mmCIF file of C-alpha atoms in Angstrom:
data_model
loop_
_atom_site.group_PDB
_atom_site.id
_atom_site.type_symbol
_atom_site.label_atom_id
_atom_site.label_comp_id
_atom_site.label_asym_id
_atom_site.label_seq_id
_atom_site.Cartn_x
_atom_site.Cartn_y
_atom_site.Cartn_z
ATOM 1 C CA MET A 1100 76.072 -172.462 20.763
ATOM 2 C CA GLU A 1101 78.855 -174.533 19.213
ATOM 3 C CA LEU A 1102 81.329 -176.900 20.819
ATOM 4 C CA ARG A 1103 84.282 -174.897 19.460
ATOM 5 C CA GLN A 1104 82.914 -171.785 21.157
ATOM 6 C CA LEU A 1105 82.741 -173.627 24.466
ATOM 7 C CA ALA A 1106 86.248 -175.015 23.928
ATOM 8 C CA SER A 1107 87.647 -171.529 23.306
ATOM 9 C CA PHE A 1108 85.833 -170.149 26.348
ATOM 10 C CA LEU A 1109 87.223 -172.863 28.644
ATOM 11 C CA ALA A 1110 90.724 -172.534 27.210
ATOM 12 C CA VAL A 1111 90.803 -168.797 27.995
ATOM 13 C CA VAL A 1112 89.430 -169.442 31.485
ATOM 14 C CA GLU A 1113 92.043 -172.116 32.196
ATOM 15 C CA GLU A 1114 95.024 -170.420 30.519
ATOM 16 C CA GLY A 1115 94.221 -166.897 31.666
ATOM 17 C CA GLN A 1116 95.290 -165.412 28.332
ATOM 18 C CA PHE A 1117 93.859 -165.356 24.823
ATOM 19 C CA ALA A 1118 97.283 -166.003 23.288
ATOM 20 C CA ARG A 1119 97.984 -169.108 25.376
ATOM 21 C CA ALA A 1120 94.449 -170.382 24.789
ATOM 22 C CA ALA A 1121 94.883 -169.937 21.045
ATOM 23 C CA ALA A 1122 98.187 -171.827 21.080
ATOM 24 C CA ARG A 1123 96.617 -174.671 23.033
ATOM 25 C CA LEU A 1124 93.796 -174.951 20.496
ATOM 26 C CA PHE A 1125 96.060 -174.418 17.448
ATOM 27 C CA LEU A 1126 94.055 -171.337 16.528
ATOM 28 C CA SER A 1127 94.835 -167.673 16.108
ATOM 29 C CA PRO A 1128 94.002 -165.265 18.965
ATOM 30 C CA PRO A 1129 91.439 -163.435 16.771
ATOM 31 C CA ALA A 1130 89.674 -166.761 16.109
ATOM 32 C CA VAL A 1131 89.418 -167.491 19.839
ATOM 33 C CA THR A 1132 88.202 -163.948 20.482
ATOM 34 C CA GLY A 1133 85.572 -164.348 17.764
ATOM 35 C CA HIS A 1134 84.316 -167.620 19.237
ATOM 36 C CA ILE A 1135 83.797 -166.061 22.642
ATOM 37 C CA GLN A 1136 82.182 -162.923 21.259
ATOM 38 C CA ARG A 1137 79.697 -165.003 19.260
ATOM 39 C CA LEU A 1138 78.973 -167.139 22.322
ATOM 40 C CA GLU A 1139 78.287 -164.012 24.388
ATOM 41 C CA ARG A 1140 75.993 -162.629 21.688
ATOM 42 C CA GLU A 1141 74.023 -165.890 21.488
ATOM 43 C CA LEU A 1142 73.599 -166.100 25.252
ATOM 44 C CA GLY A 1143 72.951 -162.380 25.654
ATOM 45 C CA VAL A 1144 75.402 -162.003 28.550
ATOM 46 C CA GLN A 1145 79.063 -161.118 29.065
ATOM 47 C CA LEU A 1146 81.088 -164.149 30.128
ATOM 48 C CA LEU A 1147 84.573 -162.672 30.585
ATOM 49 C CA GLU A 1148 86.083 -159.426 31.790
ATOM 50 C CA ARG A 1149 88.939 -158.627 29.414
ATOM 51 C CA SER A 1150 91.429 -156.540 31.417
ATOM 52 C CA PRO A 1151 92.439 -158.535 33.327
ATOM 53 C CA ILE A 1152 90.835 -161.822 32.277
ATOM 54 C CA ALA A 1153 88.178 -162.748 34.856
ATOM 55 C CA LEU A 1154 84.890 -164.597 34.870
ATOM 56 C CA THR A 1155 81.655 -162.663 35.199
ATOM 57 C CA PRO A 1156 78.837 -164.242 37.261
ATOM 58 C CA ALA A 1157 77.344 -165.582 34.018
ATOM 59 C CA GLY A 1158 80.709 -167.030 33.043
ATOM 60 C CA GLU A 1159 81.057 -168.780 36.392
ATOM 61 C CA ARG A 1160 77.648 -170.349 35.901
ATOM 62 C CA LEU A 1161 78.497 -171.539 32.391
ATOM 63 C CA VAL A 1162 81.867 -173.168 33.232
ATOM 64 C CA PRO A 1163 80.566 -176.449 34.735
ATOM 65 C CA HIS A 1164 77.974 -176.836 31.976
ATOM 66 C CA ALA A 1165 80.604 -176.222 29.284
ATOM 67 C CA ARG A 1166 82.955 -178.803 30.788
ATOM 68 C CA THR A 1167 80.181 -181.364 31.020
ATOM 69 C CA MET A 1168 79.049 -180.716 27.456
ATOM 70 C CA LEU A 1169 82.554 -181.105 26.018
ATOM 71 C CA ALA A 1170 83.271 -184.227 28.072
ATOM 72 C CA ALA A 1171 80.002 -185.826 27.009
ATOM 73 C CA ALA A 1172 80.608 -184.931 23.360
ATOM 74 C CA ASN A 1173 84.101 -186.436 23.432
ATOM 75 C CA ALA A 1174 82.884 -189.621 25.116
ATOM 76 C CA ALA A 1175 79.970 -190.013 22.723
ATOM 77 C CA THR A 1176 82.224 -189.420 19.713
ATOM 78 C CA ASP A 1177 84.519 -192.206 20.893
ATOM 79 C CA ALA A 1178 81.528 -194.507 21.245
ATOM 80 C CA VAL A 1179 80.498 -194.046 17.602
ATOM 81 C CA ALA A 1180 83.916 -193.874 15.996
ATOM 82 C CA ASP A 1181 82.904 -196.733 13.697
ATOM 83 C CA LEU A 1182 79.466 -195.353 12.865
ATOM 84 C CA ARG A 1183 78.702 -194.821 9.174
ATOM 85 C CA THR A 1184 77.983 -191.158 8.540
ATOM 86 C CA ASP A 1185 75.728 -191.947 5.570
ATOM 87 C CA ASP A 1186 73.229 -193.934 7.657
ATOM 88 C CA ASP A 1187 70.029 -191.860 7.582
ATOM 89 C CA VAL A 1188 67.855 -194.256 9.581
ATOM 90 C CA PRO A 1189 66.371 -192.207 12.452
ATOM 91 C CA LEU A 1190 67.052 -193.102 16.063
ATOM 92 C CA ARG A 1191 63.571 -193.348 17.579
ATOM 93 C CA ILE A 1192 63.244 -191.969 21.105
ATOM 94 C CA GLY A 1193 60.144 -192.682 23.196
ATOM 95 C CA VAL A 1194 59.118 -190.351 26.009
ATOM 96 C CA MET A 1195 56.541 -191.221 28.642
ATOM 97 C CA ALA A 1196 55.954 -187.580 29.507
ATOM 98 C CA PRO A 1197 57.751 -185.850 31.074
ATOM 99 C CA GLY A 1198 60.524 -188.453 30.892
ATOM 100 C CA SER A 1199 63.373 -187.624 33.239
ATOM 101 C CA ALA A 1200 62.238 -184.095 34.051
ATOM 102 C CA GLU A 1201 64.525 -181.277 32.848
ATOM 103 C CA LEU A 1202 67.121 -183.813 31.706
ATOM 104 C CA THR A 1203 64.926 -185.048 28.846
ATOM 105 C CA PRO A 1204 65.135 -181.970 26.572
ATOM 106 C CA VAL A 1205 68.752 -181.328 27.591
ATOM 107 C CA ILE A 1206 69.783 -184.819 26.455
ATOM 108 C CA LEU A 1207 67.845 -184.580 23.190
ATOM 109 C CA ARG A 1208 69.331 -181.178 22.336
ATOM 110 C CA ALA A 1209 72.845 -182.245 23.282
ATOM 111 C CA PHE A 1210 72.652 -185.341 21.091
ATOM 112 C CA ARG A 1211 71.411 -183.306 18.127
ATOM 113 C CA ARG A 1212 74.329 -180.914 18.566
ATOM 114 C CA THR A 1213 77.026 -183.548 18.999
ATOM 115 C CA HIS A 1214 75.689 -186.003 16.393
ATOM 116 C CA PRO A 1215 73.994 -183.930 13.693
ATOM 117 C CA ASN A 1216 74.443 -186.791 11.194
ATOM 118 C CA ILE A 1217 72.126 -189.077 13.204
ATOM 119 C CA PRO A 1218 68.457 -188.085 12.739
ATOM 120 C CA LEU A 1219 66.195 -188.313 15.777
ATOM 121 C CA THR A 1220 62.459 -188.813 16.032
ATOM 122 C CA VAL A 1221 60.521 -188.479 19.291
ATOM 123 C CA GLU A 1222 57.396 -190.524 20.094
ATOM 124 C CA ASN A 1223 54.977 -189.883 22.957
ATOM 125 C CA LEU A 1224 54.333 -193.034 24.988
ATOM 126 C CA SER A 1225 51.321 -194.035 27.057
ATOM 127 C CA PHE A 1226 51.476 -195.920 30.357
ATOM 128 C CA ALA A 1227 50.580 -199.121 28.468
ATOM 129 C CA GLU A 1228 53.715 -198.694 26.333
ATOM 130 C CA HIS A 1229 56.026 -198.724 29.364
ATOM 131 C CA THR A 1230 57.853 -201.760 27.921
ATOM 132 C CA THR A 1231 56.018 -202.728 24.732
ATOM 133 C CA ALA A 1232 57.186 -199.662 22.803
ATOM 134 C CA LEU A 1233 60.664 -201.182 23.013
ATOM 135 C CA THR A 1234 59.918 -204.882 22.861
ATOM 136 C CA GLU A 1235 57.665 -204.377 19.824
ATOM 137 C CA HIS A 1236 60.296 -202.145 18.164
ATOM 138 C CA LYS A 1237 58.194 -198.988 18.045
ATOM 139 C CA VAL A 1238 61.136 -197.031 19.506
ATOM 140 C CA ASP A 1239 64.846 -197.682 20.092
ATOM 141 C CA LEU A 1240 65.236 -195.958 23.481
ATOM 142 C CA ALA A 1241 62.637 -194.736 25.953
ATOM 143 C CA PHE A 1242 62.490 -192.305 28.871
ATOM 144 C CA VAL A 1243 60.141 -194.096 31.274
ATOM 145 C CA ARG A 1244 59.322 -194.566 34.929
ATOM 146 C CA PRO A 1245 59.578 -196.595 37.052
ATOM 147 C CA ARG A 1246 62.446 -198.955 36.259
ATOM 148 C CA PRO A 1247 61.145 -201.811 34.014
ATOM 149 C CA ASP A 1248 61.630 -205.363 35.224
ATOM 150 C CA ASP A 1249 61.684 -206.952 31.760
ATOM 151 C CA GLU A 1250 64.844 -209.016 31.226
ATOM 152 C CA ARG A 1251 64.805 -208.115 27.536
ATOM 153 C CA LEU A 1252 65.591 -204.504 28.425
ATOM 154 C CA THR A 1253 68.576 -202.708 29.882
ATOM 155 C CA VAL A 1254 68.159 -199.500 31.860
ATOM 156 C CA ASP A 1255 70.253 -196.476 32.759
ATOM 157 C CA VAL A 1256 68.996 -194.671 35.854
ATOM 158 C CA LEU A 1257 68.759 -190.915 35.260
ATOM 159 C CA THR A 1258 66.926 -189.660 38.366
ATOM 160 C CA THR A 1259 66.012 -191.095 41.776
ATOM 161 C CA GLU A 1260 63.309 -189.031 43.449
ATOM 162 C CA PRO A 1261 60.816 -188.808 46.330
ATOM 163 C CA ARG A 1262 57.143 -189.443 45.579
ATOM 164 C CA VAL A 1263 54.271 -186.981 45.525
ATOM 165 C CA LEU A 1264 50.514 -187.429 45.524
ATOM 166 C CA ILE A 1265 48.456 -185.538 42.924
ATOM 167 C CA VAL A 1266 45.261 -184.413 44.634
ATOM 168 C CA PRO A 1267 42.402 -181.980 43.950
ATOM 169 C CA SER A 1268 43.076 -178.668 45.670
ATOM 170 C CA SER A 1269 39.721 -178.826 47.437
ATOM 171 C CA GLY A 1270 39.684 -182.594 48.005
ATOM 172 C CA PRO A 1271 41.187 -184.974 50.582
ATOM 173 C CA GLY A 1272 44.815 -184.030 51.218
ATOM 174 C CA GLY A 1273 44.494 -180.829 49.240
ATOM 175 C CA ASP A 1274 45.299 -178.627 52.223
ATOM 176 C CA ALA A 1275 48.181 -180.763 53.561
ATOM 177 C CA ASP A 1276 51.843 -179.776 53.414
ATOM 178 C CA ALA A 1277 52.875 -183.448 53.532
ATOM 179 C CA LEU A 1278 51.235 -186.871 53.736
ATOM 180 C CA ARG A 1279 52.182 -190.359 54.868
ATOM 181 C CA LEU A 1280 51.330 -193.651 53.192
ATOM 182 C CA SER A 1281 48.717 -194.323 55.857
ATOM 183 C CA ASP A 1282 46.932 -191.154 54.676
ATOM 184 C CA VAL A 1283 46.747 -192.072 51.001
ATOM 185 C CA LEU A 1284 46.045 -195.795 50.678
ATOM 186 C CA ASP A 1285 42.274 -195.426 51.097
ATOM 187 C CA LEU A 1286 41.931 -192.701 48.471
ATOM 188 C CA ALA A 1287 40.362 -193.472 45.081
ATOM 189 C CA PHE A 1288 43.108 -193.502 42.450
ATOM 190 C CA VAL A 1289 42.696 -193.074 38.703
ATOM 191 C CA SER A 1290 42.197 -196.351 36.867
ATOM 192 C CA LEU A 1291 44.710 -197.675 34.352
ATOM 193 C CA PRO A 1292 43.891 -199.300 30.999
ATOM 194 C CA GLN A 1293 44.452 -202.957 30.270
ATOM 195 C CA GLY A 1294 47.975 -203.783 29.191
ATOM 196 C CA VAL A 1295 49.770 -201.526 31.666
ATOM 197 C CA PRO A 1296 52.545 -203.686 33.165
ATOM 198 C CA ARG A 1297 52.419 -204.736 36.803
ATOM 199 C CA VAL A 1298 55.545 -202.779 37.700
ATOM 200 C CA PHE A 1299 53.817 -199.548 36.657
ATOM 201 C CA THR A 1300 50.554 -200.236 38.493
ATOM 202 C CA ASP A 1301 52.536 -201.146 41.618
ATOM 203 C CA TYR A 1302 54.403 -197.848 41.307
ATOM 204 C CA LEU A 1303 51.284 -195.726 40.818
ATOM 205 C CA TYR A 1304 49.273 -197.320 43.610
ATOM 206 C CA PHE A 1305 52.084 -197.651 46.223
ATOM 207 C CA ALA A 1306 51.609 -201.428 46.180
ATOM 208 C CA SER A 1307 54.561 -202.098 48.501
ATOM 209 C CA ALA A 1308 52.564 -200.530 51.355
ATOM 210 C CA ARG A 1309 49.210 -202.225 50.639
ATOM 211 C CA ASN A 1310 49.915 -205.785 51.827
ATOM 212 C CA GLY A 1311 48.111 -207.165 48.811
ATOM 213 C CA VAL A 1312 44.964 -205.063 49.260
ATOM 214 C CA PRO A 1313 43.956 -203.591 45.876
ATOM 215 C CA PRO A 1314 43.460 -199.827 45.592
ATOM 216 C CA ARG A 1315 40.131 -198.088 45.270
ATOM 217 C CA ARG A 1316 39.655 -196.995 41.679
ATOM 218 C CA GLY A 1317 38.274 -193.649 40.564
ATOM 219 C CA ILE A 1318 35.795 -192.976 37.780
ATOM 220 C CA ASP A 1319 38.274 -192.160 35.018
ATOM 221 C CA GLU A 1320 40.804 -194.261 33.166
ATOM 222 C CA ALA A 1321 44.169 -192.588 32.553
ATOM 223 C CA ALA A 1322 46.608 -193.587 29.818
ATOM 224 C CA THR A 1323 48.936 -190.581 30.104
ATOM 225 C CA ILE A 1324 49.975 -188.031 32.704
ATOM 226 C CA GLN A 1325 47.720 -185.470 31.003
ATOM 227 C CA ASP A 1326 44.762 -187.820 31.610
ATOM 228 C CA VAL A 1327 45.741 -188.076 35.263
ATOM 229 C CA LEU A 1328 45.927 -184.317 35.695
ATOM 230 C CA THR A 1329 42.585 -183.790 33.971
ATOM 231 C CA SER A 1330 40.857 -186.390 36.151
ATOM 232 C CA VAL A 1331 42.368 -185.100 39.398
ATOM 233 C CA SER A 1332 41.554 -181.461 38.620
ATOM 234 C CA ALA A 1333 37.931 -182.494 38.110
ATOM 235 C CA GLY A 1334 37.899 -184.159 41.537
ATOM 236 C CA ARG A 1335 37.348 -187.619 40.033
ATOM 237 C CA GLY A 1336 40.448 -189.406 41.290
ATOM 238 C CA THR A 1337 43.924 -189.258 42.789
ATOM 239 C CA GLY A 1338 47.281 -189.717 41.073
ATOM 240 C CA ALA A 1339 50.904 -190.179 42.069
ATOM 241 C CA ALA A 1340 54.157 -189.084 40.524
ATOM 242 C CA LEU A 1341 57.825 -188.267 41.050
ATOM 243 C CA HIS A 1342 58.793 -185.091 42.892
ATOM 244 C CA SER A 1343 59.999 -183.388 39.687
ATOM 245 C CA PHE A 1344 56.401 -183.260 38.422
ATOM 246 C CA SER A 1345 55.690 -180.501 40.913
ATOM 247 C CA ARG A 1346 58.249 -178.338 39.093
ATOM 248 C CA LEU A 1347 57.075 -179.170 35.596
ATOM 249 C CA TYR A 1348 53.279 -179.017 35.733
ATOM 250 C CA ARG A 1349 51.041 -176.105 36.636
ATOM 251 C CA TRP A 1350 47.478 -177.367 36.421
ATOM 252 C CA PRO A 1351 44.400 -175.571 37.763
ATOM 253 C CA GLY A 1352 42.661 -177.314 40.615
ATOM 254 C CA ILE A 1353 45.461 -179.676 41.676
ATOM 255 C CA ARG A 1354 48.251 -179.855 44.245
ATOM 256 C CA PHE A 1355 51.356 -182.013 44.491
ATOM 257 C CA VAL A 1356 51.820 -183.148 48.096
ATOM 258 C CA PRO A 1357 54.957 -185.047 49.249
ATOM 259 C CA VAL A 1358 54.424 -188.568 50.578
ATOM 260 C CA VAL A 1359 57.244 -188.483 53.091
ATOM 261 C CA ASP A 1360 57.560 -192.192 53.917
ATOM 262 C CA ALA A 1361 57.024 -193.606 50.402
ATOM 263 C CA PRO A 1362 59.943 -195.420 48.768
ATOM 264 C CA TRP A 1363 61.793 -193.261 46.269
ATOM 265 C CA ALA A 1364 61.418 -194.195 42.601
ATOM 266 C CA GLN A 1365 63.514 -193.832 39.467
ATOM 267 C CA SER A 1366 63.153 -192.469 35.988
ATOM 268 C CA VAL A 1367 65.313 -194.322 33.496
ATOM 269 C CA LEU A 1368 66.448 -194.531 29.905
ATOM 270 C CA ALA A 1369 65.548 -198.027 28.676
ATOM 271 C CA SER A 1370 66.688 -199.850 25.554
ATOM 272 C CA ARG A 1371 66.647 -203.369 24.179
ATOM 273 C CA ARG A 1372 69.394 -205.505 25.671
ATOM 274 C CA ASP A 1373 70.289 -206.981 22.295
ATOM 275 C CA ASP A 1374 70.483 -203.616 20.504
ATOM 276 C CA ILE A 1375 74.230 -202.968 20.380
ATOM 277 C CA ARG A 1376 74.210 -200.396 17.566
ATOM 278 C CA PRO A 1377 76.807 -197.631 18.033
ATOM 279 C CA GLN A 1378 74.210 -194.857 17.863
ATOM 280 C CA VAL A 1379 72.234 -196.444 20.706
ATOM 281 C CA ARG A 1380 75.404 -196.760 22.797
ATOM 282 C CA ALA A 1381 76.250 -193.137 22.038
ATOM 283 C CA PHE A 1382 72.830 -191.879 23.148
ATOM 284 C CA ARG A 1383 73.027 -193.905 26.367
ATOM 285 C CA LEU A 1384 76.519 -192.643 27.118
ATOM 286 C CA LEU A 1385 75.568 -189.030 26.539
ATOM 287 C CA ALA A 1386 72.412 -189.388 28.661
ATOM 288 C CA THR A 1387 74.167 -190.976 31.623
ATOM 289 C CA THR A 1388 77.051 -188.499 31.480
ATOM 290 C CA LEU A 1389 74.695 -185.520 31.524
ATOM 291 C CA ALA A 1390 72.517 -187.087 34.228
ATOM 292 C CA HIS A 1391 75.557 -187.633 36.441
ATOM 293 C CA ASP A 1392 77.119 -184.219 35.897
ATOM 294 C CA LEU A 1393 74.110 -181.959 35.379
ATOM 295 C CA GLY A 1394 71.268 -183.691 37.205
ATOM 296 C CA PRO A 1395 71.824 -182.011 40.594
ATOM 297 C CA ARG A 1396 72.003 -178.601 38.910
ATOM 298 C CA LEU A 1397 68.886 -178.963 36.757
ATOM 299 C CA ALA A 1398 66.276 -178.658 39.484
ATOM 300 C CA SER A 1399 65.496 -175.295 37.928
ATOM 301 C CA ALA A 1400 64.015 -175.508 34.451
ATOM 302 C CA SER A 1401 65.132 -171.936 33.775
ATOM 303 C CA GLU A 1402 68.737 -172.902 34.497
ATOM 304 C CA ALA A 1403 68.437 -175.775 32.034
ATOM 305 C CA ALA A 1404 67.124 -173.405 29.379
ATOM 306 C CA ARG A 1405 69.994 -170.980 29.958
ATOM 307 C CA ALA A 1406 72.593 -173.734 29.830
ATOM 308 C CA PHE A 1407 71.248 -175.391 26.650
ATOM 309 C CA PRO A 1408 69.060 -173.033 24.637
ATOM 310 C CA PRO A 1409 66.976 -174.544 21.845
ATOM 311 C CA LEU A 1410 68.524 -175.038 18.419
ATOM 312 C CA GLU A 1411 67.756 -172.325 15.910
ATOM 313 C CA PRO A 1412 65.586 -173.413 12.957
#
């Protein structure tokens, strides 16, 4: 999928004719036709009825995504107008899995498409690297949760979500449709390694509802979400997460149960406050634009995949 294909598609939709769309784009009608045909072949669906011009159901679904993609690309291009194209230093992106749910891969793919001259690398982050990955210059931007409270960092909020408890299917809370904070505070939670910042431990253990009483700790220590899921599925502890986790993880022996009265929490894109490089600004701008415009529509991972299929090798 190329930006010029999306531009031709939107021009035909808005002008209602191939000829007028071609004139608007300073292209020939056959070129516009070719763009749309290639787009339809890549997506495997028909987007437009030709006589008369009308959107198919697939075309209607693509329109808002196409507009968002073009708007984000234009905004990001403006942000890096002064960026040297011969700079081959990678932009290092940290992800505390799964980042900001379905938005994470969408943002990475969109940036690769709109800024192919800026190489990206992606680093997996542990809970202990919630802030240090940035402050120690391991990465340049990081998808983390919850919002860091380090004054050296700046954050862009990408999602704000309810909380869920991660429990063994056959353990306490495993048969509940919903829980309250009063139901969960006495459970044994997974332990966290030394070095995990206070803001993260407070988030995991629902500290705002504990009145200073420390949580019970389970047998296992968890440094990543995979560690949490493994421990919980073995019945050795309890975890907590954002609501989007229940869409993204299918793990034997666990359930995600809403905690209905817990404060909502955020996933964010964090960066160093003093890092004013154009490529960092461009990534932030693209991420926040897509989060604002696409976030409500990306609750379905399959919809995200249809809207932004992976790049071909």
